[in-house]
PDB file of C-alpha atoms in Angstrom:
ATOM      1  CA  UNK A1040      30.515 -16.843  27.899  1.00  0.00           C
ATOM      2  CA  UNK A1041      31.528 -14.862  30.778  1.00  0.00           C
ATOM      3  CA  UNK A1042      32.297 -11.818  28.372  1.00  0.00           C
ATOM      4  CA  UNK A1043      28.644 -12.091  27.118  1.00  0.00           C
ATOM      5  CA  UNK A1044      27.157 -12.224  30.526  1.00  0.00           C
ATOM      6  CA  UNK A1045      29.435  -9.014  31.286  1.00  0.00           C
ATOM      7  CA  UNK A1046      27.948  -7.384  28.338  1.00  0.00           C
ATOM      8  CA  UNK A1047      24.294  -8.216  29.333  1.00  0.00           C
ATOM      9  CA  UNK A1048      24.759  -7.170  32.302  1.00  0.00           C
ATOM     10  CA  UNK A1049      25.958  -3.850  31.308  1.00  0.00           C
ATOM     11  CA  UNK A1050      23.262  -3.433  28.856  1.00  0.00           C
ATOM     12  CA  UNK A1051      21.005  -3.909  31.706  1.00  0.00           C
ATOM     13  CA  UNK A1052      22.457  -1.558  33.983  1.00  0.00           C
ATOM     14  CA  UNK A1053      22.332   1.223  31.288  1.00  0.00           C
ATOM     15  CA  UNK A1054      18.402   0.234  30.669  1.00  0.00           C
ATOM     16  CA  UNK A1055      17.967   0.633  34.828  1.00  0.00           C
ATOM     17  CA  UNK A1056      20.074   3.999  35.227  1.00  0.00           C
ATOM     18  CA  UNK A1057      18.275   5.852  32.453  1.00  0.00           C
ATOM     19  CA  UNK A1058      14.935   4.573  33.699  1.00  0.00           C
ATOM     20  CA  UNK A1059      15.668   5.680  36.965  1.00  0.00           C
ATOM     21  CA  UNK A1060      16.610   8.866  36.253  1.00  0.00           C
ATOM     22  CA  UNK A1061      13.886  10.059  34.163  1.00  0.00           C
ATOM     23  CA  UNK A1062      12.128   8.896  37.565  1.00  0.00           C
ATOM     24  CA  UNK A1063      13.693  11.163  39.595  1.00  0.00           C
ATOM     25  CA  UNK A1064      12.052  14.428  40.933  1.00  0.00           C
ATOM     26  CA  UNK A1065      11.637  17.368  38.889  1.00  0.00           C
ATOM     27  CA  UNK A1066      11.748  15.157  35.365  1.00  0.00           C
ATOM     28  CA  UNK A1067       9.113  15.542  32.992  1.00  0.00           C
ATOM     29  CA  UNK A1068       8.727  12.661  30.651  1.00  0.00           C
ATOM     30  CA  UNK A1069       6.576  12.369  27.379  1.00  0.00           C
ATOM     31  CA  UNK A1070       5.505   8.784  26.195  1.00  0.00           C
ATOM     32  CA  UNK A1071       4.795   8.458  22.566  1.00  0.00           C
ATOM     33  CA  UNK A1072       3.912   5.613  20.088  1.00  0.00           C
ATOM     34  CA  UNK A1073       5.784   4.999  16.942  1.00  0.00           C
ATOM     35  CA  UNK A1074       6.373   2.637  13.978  1.00  0.00           C
ATOM     36  CA  UNK A1075       9.698   2.610  12.291  1.00  0.00           C
ATOM     37  CA  UNK A1076      10.053   1.146   8.646  1.00  0.00           C
ATOM     38  CA  UNK A1077      12.998   0.586   7.049  1.00  0.00           C
ATOM     39  CA  UNK A1078      14.896  -0.975   3.680  1.00  0.00           C
ATOM     40  CA  UNK A1079      18.554  -1.346   3.528  1.00  0.00           C
ATOM     41  CA  UNK A1080      20.185  -2.455   0.689  1.00  0.00           C
ATOM     42  CA  UNK A1081      24.051  -3.878   0.136  1.00  0.00           C
ATOM     43  CA  UNK A1082      25.941  -4.194  -2.883  1.00  0.00           C
ATOM     44  CA  UNK A1083      28.914  -6.779  -2.179  1.00  0.00           C
ATOM     45  CA  UNK A1084      31.742  -5.537  -4.302  1.00  0.00           C
ATOM     46  CA  UNK A1085      34.319  -8.238  -3.196  1.00  0.00           C
ATOM     47  CA  UNK A1086      35.363  -9.867   0.399  1.00  0.00           C
ATOM     48  CA  UNK A1087      36.857  -6.172   1.330  1.00  0.00           C
ATOM     49  CA  UNK A1088      34.217  -3.470  -0.292  1.00  0.00           C
ATOM     50  CA  UNK A1089      30.685  -2.904   0.280  1.00  0.00           C
ATOM     51  CA  UNK A1090      28.051  -0.121   0.230  1.00  0.00           C
ATOM     52  CA  UNK A1091      24.944   0.079   2.190  1.00  0.00           C
ATOM     53  CA  UNK A1092      21.974   2.304   1.271  1.00  0.00           C
ATOM     54  CA  UNK A1093      19.100   2.629   3.609  1.00  0.00           C
ATOM     55  CA  UNK A1094      15.504   4.644   3.618  1.00  0.00           C
ATOM     56  CA  UNK A1095      13.296   5.029   6.762  1.00  0.00           C
ATOM     57  CA  UNK A1096      10.457   5.983   7.367  1.00  0.00           C
ATOM     58  CA  UNK A1097       9.342   6.598  11.305  1.00  0.00           C
ATOM     59  CA  UNK A1098       5.668   7.740  12.430  1.00  0.00           C
ATOM     60  CA  UNK A1099       3.585   8.324  15.095  1.00  0.00           C
ATOM     61  CA  UNK A1100       1.093   6.384  15.664  1.00  0.00           C
ATOM     62  CA  UNK A1101      -1.748   8.553  17.765  1.00  0.00           C
ATOM     63  CA  UNK A1102      -2.657  10.520  15.118  1.00  0.00           C
ATOM     64  CA  UNK A1103      -0.628   8.960  12.220  1.00  0.00           C
ATOM     65  CA  UNK A1104       1.897  11.923  11.409  1.00  0.00           C
ATOM     66  CA  UNK A1105       5.470  11.513  10.039  1.00  0.00           C
ATOM     67  CA  UNK A1106       8.267  12.033  12.424  1.00  0.00           C
ATOM     68  CA  UNK A1107      11.026  11.737  10.770  1.00  0.00           C
ATOM     69  CA  UNK A1108      12.481  10.383   7.233  1.00  0.00           C
ATOM     70  CA  UNK A1109      15.936   9.628   6.326  1.00  0.00           C
ATOM     71  CA  UNK A1110      18.163   8.237   3.604  1.00  0.00           C
ATOM     72  CA  UNK A1111      21.683   7.241   4.203  1.00  0.00           C
ATOM     73  CA  UNK A1112      24.625   5.399   2.420  1.00  0.00           C
ATOM     74  CA  UNK A1113      28.010   4.390   3.618  1.00  0.00           C
ATOM     75  CA  UNK A1114      31.149   2.571   2.489  1.00  0.00           C
ATOM     76  CA  UNK A1115      32.367  -0.204   4.236  1.00  0.00           C
ATOM     77  CA  UNK A1116      36.136  -1.737   4.422  1.00  0.00           C
ATOM     78  CA  UNK A1117      36.965  -4.932   5.981  1.00  0.00           C
ATOM     79  CA  UNK A1118      39.998  -4.654   8.237  1.00  0.00           C
ATOM     80  CA  UNK A1119      40.332  -8.024   9.110  1.00  0.00           C
ATOM     81  CA  UNK A1120      40.429  -9.985  12.550  1.00  0.00           C
ATOM     82  CA  UNK A1121      36.447  -9.018  12.591  1.00  0.00           C
ATOM     83  CA  UNK A1122      37.256  -5.718  12.327  1.00  0.00           C
ATOM     84  CA  UNK A1123      35.000  -3.231   9.698  1.00  0.00           C
ATOM     85  CA  UNK A1124      35.564   0.368   9.043  1.00  0.00           C
ATOM     86  CA  UNK A1125      32.891   2.352   7.363  1.00  0.00           C
ATOM     87  CA  UNK A1126      32.024   5.952   6.526  1.00  0.00           C
ATOM     88  CA  UNK A1127      28.869   7.438   5.040  1.00  0.00           C
ATOM     89  CA  UNK A1128      26.429  10.554   5.507  1.00  0.00           C
ATOM     90  CA  UNK A1129      23.058  10.814   6.189  1.00  0.00           C
ATOM     91  CA  UNK A1130      19.745  13.096   5.058  1.00  0.00           C
ATOM     92  CA  UNK A1131      17.098  13.688   7.856  1.00  0.00           C
ATOM     93  CA  UNK A1132      14.219  15.639   7.899  1.00  0.00           C
ATOM     94  CA  UNK A1133      12.626  15.830  11.560  1.00  0.00           C
ATOM     95  CA  UNK A1134       9.000  16.923  11.982  1.00  0.00           C
ATOM     96  CA  UNK A1135       7.836  18.407  15.123  1.00  0.00           C
ATOM     97  CA  UNK A1136       8.284  16.000  18.184  1.00  0.00           C
ATOM     98  CA  UNK A1137       4.589  16.702  19.248  1.00  0.00           C
ATOM     99  CA  UNK A1138       2.279  14.841  16.669  1.00  0.00           C
ATOM    100  CA  UNK A1139      -0.629  17.108  17.487  1.00  0.00           C
ATOM    101  CA  UNK A1140       1.150  20.349  16.818  1.00  0.00           C
ATOM    102  CA  UNK A1141      -0.551  22.778  14.573  1.00  0.00           C
ATOM    103  CA  UNK A1142       2.525  23.791  12.754  1.00  0.00           C
ATOM    104  CA  UNK A1143       4.282  21.626  10.570  1.00  0.00           C
ATOM    105  CA  UNK A1144       7.739  22.648   9.846  1.00  0.00           C
ATOM    106  CA  UNK A1145      10.146  20.269   8.245  1.00  0.00           C
ATOM    107  CA  UNK A1146      13.865  20.709   9.579  1.00  0.00           C
ATOM    108  CA  UNK A1147      16.361  18.954   7.312  1.00  0.00           C
ATOM    109  CA  UNK A1148      19.944  17.870   8.775  1.00  0.00           C
ATOM    110  CA  UNK A1149      22.925  16.583   7.162  1.00  0.00           C
ATOM    111  CA  UNK A1150      24.846  14.128   8.754  1.00  0.00           C
ATOM    112  CA  UNK A1151      28.474  12.640   7.973  1.00  0.00           C
ATOM    113  CA  UNK A1152      29.850  10.062   9.870  1.00  0.00           C
ATOM    114  CA  UNK A1153      32.694   7.549  10.531  1.00  0.00           C
ATOM    115  CA  UNK A1154      32.261   4.104  12.509  1.00  0.00           C
ATOM    116  CA  UNK A1155      34.201   0.920  13.861  1.00  0.00           C
ATOM    117  CA  UNK A1156      32.766  -2.090  14.341  1.00  0.00           C
ATOM    118  CA  UNK A1157      33.803  -5.467  15.402  1.00  0.00           C
ATOM    119  CA  UNK A1158      32.257  -9.050  15.721  1.00  0.00           C
ATOM    120  CA  UNK A1159      32.487 -11.754  18.174  1.00  0.00           C
ATOM    121  CA  UNK A1160      31.279 -15.349  17.716  1.00  0.00           C
ATOM    122  CA  UNK A1161      30.230 -17.875  20.176  1.00  0.00           C
ATOM    123  CA  UNK A1162      28.546 -21.204  19.119  1.00  0.00           C
ATOM    124  CA  UNK A1163      25.013 -20.029  18.642  1.00  0.00           C
ATOM    125  CA  UNK A1164      25.793 -16.163  19.768  1.00  0.00           C
ATOM    126  CA  UNK A1165      27.386 -13.410  17.450  1.00  0.00           C
ATOM    127  CA  UNK A1166      28.275 -10.234  19.370  1.00  0.00           C
ATOM    128  CA  UNK A1167      29.025  -7.021  17.643  1.00  0.00           C
ATOM    129  CA  UNK A1168      30.480  -3.398  19.021  1.00  0.00           C
ATOM    130  CA  UNK A1169      29.992  -0.724  17.117  1.00  0.00           C
ATOM    131  CA  UNK A1170      31.705   2.763  17.576  1.00  0.00           C
ATOM    132  CA  UNK A1171      30.474   5.636  15.287  1.00  0.00           C
ATOM    133  CA  UNK A1172      30.987   9.616  15.409  1.00  0.00           C
ATOM    134  CA  UNK A1173      28.603  12.252  13.411  1.00  0.00           C
ATOM    135  CA  UNK A1174      28.774  15.762  12.721  1.00  0.00           C
ATOM    136  CA  UNK A1175      25.478  16.857  12.767  1.00  0.00           C
ATOM    137  CA  UNK A1176      24.267  20.371  10.480  1.00  0.00           C
ATOM    138  CA  UNK A1177      21.365  21.774  11.312  1.00  0.00           C
ATOM    139  CA  UNK A1178      19.155  23.668   9.383  1.00  0.00           C
ATOM    140  CA  UNK A1179      18.726  27.118  10.912  1.00  0.00           C
ATOM    141  CA  UNK A1180      15.241  28.358  11.581  1.00  0.00           C
ATOM    142  CA  UNK A1181      13.323  31.847  12.524  1.00  0.00           C
ATOM    143  CA  UNK A1182      10.137  32.668  12.950  1.00  0.00           C
ATOM    144  CA  UNK A1183       8.632  29.276  12.232  1.00  0.00           C
ATOM    145  CA  UNK A1184      10.136  29.345   8.902  1.00  0.00           C
ATOM    146  CA  UNK A1185      13.350  27.642   7.409  1.00  0.00           C
ATOM    147  CA  UNK A1186      16.596  30.380   7.542  1.00  0.00           C
ATOM    148  CA  UNK A1187      19.675  30.370   5.835  1.00  0.00           C
ATOM    149  CA  UNK A1188      22.554  28.591   7.747  1.00  0.00           C
ATOM    150  CA  UNK A1189      23.151  25.551   9.654  1.00  0.00           C
ATOM    151  CA  UNK A1190      24.352  24.915  13.554  1.00  0.00           C
ATOM    152  CA  UNK A1191      26.524  22.132  13.987  1.00  0.00           C
ATOM    153  CA  UNK A1192      27.363  19.504  16.986  1.00  0.00           C
ATOM    154  CA  UNK A1193      28.911  16.540  17.479  1.00  0.00           C
ATOM    155  CA  UNK A1194      27.317  12.895  18.558  1.00  0.00           C
ATOM    156  CA  UNK A1195      29.112   9.856  19.665  1.00  0.00           C
ATOM    157  CA  UNK A1196      27.458   6.470  19.431  1.00  0.00           C
ATOM    158  CA  UNK A1197      28.267   3.073  21.153  1.00  0.00           C
ATOM    159  CA  UNK A1198      25.996   0.375  20.133  1.00  0.00           C
ATOM    160  CA  UNK A1199      25.914  -3.552  21.267  1.00  0.00           C
ATOM    161  CA  UNK A1200      24.400  -5.938  19.439  1.00  0.00           C
ATOM    162  CA  UNK A1201      23.967  -9.562  20.620  1.00  0.00           C
ATOM    163  CA  UNK A1202      21.934 -12.149  18.070  1.00  0.00           C
ATOM    164  CA  UNK A1203      21.485 -15.488  19.068  1.00  0.00           C
ATOM    165  CA  UNK A1204      20.386 -18.409  16.444  1.00  0.00           C
ATOM    166  CA  UNK A1205      17.283 -19.909  18.101  1.00  0.00           C
ATOM    167  CA  UNK A1206      16.776 -22.398  14.919  1.00  0.00           C
ATOM    168  CA  UNK A1207      16.646 -23.436  11.500  1.00  0.00           C
ATOM    169  CA  UNK A1208      13.693 -22.987   9.356  1.00  0.00           C
ATOM    170  CA  UNK A1209      14.011 -24.529   5.545  1.00  0.00           C
ATOM    171  CA  UNK A1210      17.600 -24.544   6.210  1.00  0.00           C
ATOM    172  CA  UNK A1211      17.689 -20.918   7.192  1.00  0.00           C
ATOM    173  CA  UNK A1212      18.197 -18.869  10.512  1.00  0.00           C
ATOM    174  CA  UNK A1213      15.378 -17.645  12.787  1.00  0.00           C
ATOM    175  CA  UNK A1214      17.660 -15.221  15.374  1.00  0.00           C
ATOM    176  CA  UNK A1215      16.725 -13.368  18.485  1.00  0.00           C
ATOM    177  CA  UNK A1216      18.395  -9.867  18.497  1.00  0.00           C
ATOM    178  CA  UNK A1217      18.970  -7.583  21.728  1.00  0.00           C
ATOM    179  CA  UNK A1218      20.874  -4.311  21.379  1.00  0.00           C
ATOM    180  CA  UNK A1219      21.897  -1.118  23.535  1.00  0.00           C
ATOM    181  CA  UNK A1220      22.803   1.853  21.995  1.00  0.00           C
ATOM    182  CA  UNK A1221      23.719   5.053  23.963  1.00  0.00           C
ATOM    183  CA  UNK A1222      24.252   8.406  22.496  1.00  0.00           C
ATOM    184  CA  UNK A1223      26.140  11.246  23.814  1.00  0.00           C
ATOM    185  CA  UNK A1224      26.309  14.722  22.840  1.00  0.00           C
ATOM    186  CA  UNK A1225      29.301  17.047  22.257  1.00  0.00           C
ATOM    187  CA  UNK A1226      29.872  21.016  20.947  1.00  0.00           C
ATOM    188  CA  UNK A1227      29.908  24.494  22.464  1.00  0.00           C
ATOM    189  CA  UNK A1228      25.592  24.635  22.236  1.00  0.00           C
ATOM    190  CA  UNK A1229      25.025  21.495  24.483  1.00  0.00           C
ATOM    191  CA  UNK A1230      24.445  22.985  27.585  1.00  0.00           C
ATOM    192  CA  UNK A1231      22.286  20.194  29.437  1.00  0.00           C
ATOM    193  CA  UNK A1232      21.977  17.640  27.508  1.00  0.00           C
ATOM    194  CA  UNK A1233      25.701  15.790  26.862  1.00  0.00           C
ATOM    195  CA  UNK A1234      23.456  12.777  27.488  1.00  0.00           C
ATOM    196  CA  UNK A1235      21.321  12.512  24.276  1.00  0.00           C
ATOM    197  CA  UNK A1236      19.606   9.232  24.311  1.00  0.00           C
ATOM    198  CA  UNK A1237      19.289   5.530  24.784  1.00  0.00           C
ATOM    199  CA  UNK A1238      17.763   3.001  22.626  1.00  0.00           C
ATOM    200  CA  UNK A1239      16.854  -0.553  23.278  1.00  0.00           C
ATOM    201  CA  UNK A1240      15.775  -2.968  21.285  1.00  0.00           C
ATOM    202  CA  UNK A1241      14.643  -7.209  20.872  1.00  0.00           C
ATOM    203  CA  UNK A1242      13.496  -8.511  18.145  1.00  0.00           C
ATOM    204  CA  UNK A1243      13.341 -11.467  15.536  1.00  0.00           C
ATOM    205  CA  UNK A1244      15.102 -11.534  12.513  1.00  0.00           C
ATOM    206  CA  UNK A1245      14.494 -14.568   9.438  1.00  0.00           C
ATOM    207  CA  UNK A1246      16.381 -15.068   6.239  1.00  0.00           C
ATOM    208  CA  UNK A1247      13.523 -15.587   3.951  1.00  0.00           C
ATOM    209  CA  UNK A1248      16.168 -15.660   1.088  1.00  0.00           C
ATOM    210  CA  UNK A1249      20.027 -16.582   0.795  1.00  0.00           C
ATOM    211  CA  UNK A1250      20.211 -12.596   0.464  1.00  0.00           C
ATOM    212  CA  UNK A1251      16.940 -11.530   2.258  1.00  0.00           C
ATOM    213  CA  UNK A1252      16.151 -10.708   5.516  1.00  0.00           C
ATOM    214  CA  UNK A1253      13.133  -9.188   7.521  1.00  0.00           C
ATOM    215  CA  UNK A1254      13.050  -8.025  10.861  1.00  0.00           C
ATOM    216  CA  UNK A1255      10.347  -7.103  13.858  1.00  0.00           C
ATOM    217  CA  UNK A1256      10.955  -6.084  17.146  1.00  0.00           C
ATOM    218  CA  UNK A1257      10.134  -3.187  19.868  1.00  0.00           C
ATOM    219  CA  UNK A1258      12.372  -0.456  20.260  1.00  0.00           C
ATOM    220  CA  UNK A1259      12.669   1.397  23.426  1.00  0.00           C
ATOM    221  CA  UNK A1260      13.815   5.283  22.610  1.00  0.00           C
ATOM    222  CA  UNK A1261      14.459   6.931  25.966  1.00  0.00           C
ATOM    223  CA  UNK A1262      15.719  10.681  25.058  1.00  0.00           C
ATOM    224  CA  UNK A1263      16.965  13.554  27.254  1.00  0.00           C
ATOM    225  CA  UNK A1264      15.676  16.991  25.671  1.00  0.00           C
ATOM    226  CA  UNK A1265      17.812  20.295  25.289  1.00  0.00           C
ATOM    227  CA  UNK A1266      16.160  21.525  28.913  1.00  0.00           C
ATOM    228  CA  UNK A1267      18.040  18.705  30.936  1.00  0.00           C
ATOM    229  CA  UNK A1268      15.017  18.099  32.594  1.00  0.00           C
ATOM    230  CA  UNK A1269      12.602  17.064  30.031  1.00  0.00           C
ATOM    231  CA  UNK A1270      12.860  13.787  28.517  1.00  0.00           C
ATOM    232  CA  UNK A1271      10.984  11.660  25.499  1.00  0.00           C
ATOM    233  CA  UNK A1272       9.964   8.005  26.399  1.00  0.00           C
ATOM    234  CA  UNK A1273       9.364   6.569  23.164  1.00  0.00           C
ATOM    235  CA  UNK A1274       7.969   2.941  22.647  1.00  0.00           C
ATOM    236  CA  UNK A1275       8.310   1.918  18.566  1.00  0.00           C
ATOM    237  CA  UNK A1276       7.523  -1.052  16.422  1.00  0.00           C
ATOM    238  CA  UNK A1277      10.546  -1.355  14.239  1.00  0.00           C
ATOM    239  CA  UNK A1278       9.999  -3.414  10.624  1.00  0.00           C
ATOM    240  CA  UNK A1279      12.747  -3.942   8.682  1.00  0.00           C
ATOM    241  CA  UNK A1280      14.016  -5.632   5.302  1.00  0.00           C
ATOM    242  CA  UNK A1281      17.629  -6.020   4.708  1.00  0.00           C
ATOM    243  CA  UNK A1282      18.691  -7.388   0.843  1.00  0.00           C
ATOM    244  CA  UNK A1283      22.013  -8.048  -0.569  1.00  0.00           C
ATOM    245  CA  UNK A1284      23.083  -7.848  -3.718  1.00  0.00           C
ATOM    246  CA  UNK A1285      26.692  -9.897  -4.012  1.00  0.00           C
ATOM    247  CA  UNK A1286      28.357  -8.342  -7.422  1.00  0.00           C
ATOM    248  CA  UNK A1287      31.434 -10.387  -6.489  1.00  0.00           C
ATOM    249  CA  UNK A1288      30.023 -13.340  -7.611  1.00  0.00           C
ATOM    250  CA  UNK A1289      28.490 -11.773 -11.024  1.00  0.00           C
ATOM    251  CA  UNK A1290      31.766 -10.648 -11.938  1.00  0.00           C
ATOM    252  CA  UNK A1291      33.211 -13.713 -11.433  1.00  0.00           C
ATOM    253  CA  UNK A1292      30.780 -15.416 -14.143  1.00  0.00           C
ATOM    254  CA  UNK A1293      31.845 -12.728 -16.624  1.00  0.00           C
ATOM    255  CA  UNK A1294      35.998 -13.072 -15.968  1.00  0.00           C
ATOM    256  CA  UNK A1295      35.108 -17.130 -16.418  1.00  0.00           C
TER     257      UNK A1295
END
């Protein structure tokens, strides 16, 4: 339990530090409201290998405009002792960060990644640690239009997640989930925003079926812009569906 308290305090400290940073003199903060919809499908081949695909639609609320759209797929291998290794690729579409912008150029991004995750259990509490490294390829633009080629940088992410099983409804768990994820940029073109962003989430998840889970919650997305003294503070309602298809059981049935 001491480890849990340590990580909770660390997450709260990161949130407090970024909030204080945004309120420092000379800082310009833009507040925005969004809603994120996501669907994730996991194909489980056996107890070691699985493949997850995901689609997300991220929209501004006022006015209603698309902000981002992404499709991601990643393979997972269970290393043992609660460790998992994953590698994947994402296709990402970025619309203007200002929902009222008259120019609506959508910029593609290609993003391969590798990651390690580790899980710990303490009674009703499950804790996860995720370490991800990304190589980001942004499509070049010129005079408000897409141009040939890509510019690149790296980004490193650490995510701490805590899920607390509140109760059982119809023999299925209702959980409170809290996460904190920090992003750090790296690359020759990164000058003033080595710190990229911090995301803090709190919400509820419920397994309506053995292989189908829904989740809803609030995400605060605090991001530093390339200028260094400008920030986005985004308030997001997040709605997610996770679906698992266990192909290993079907293979056993065929063999039998």
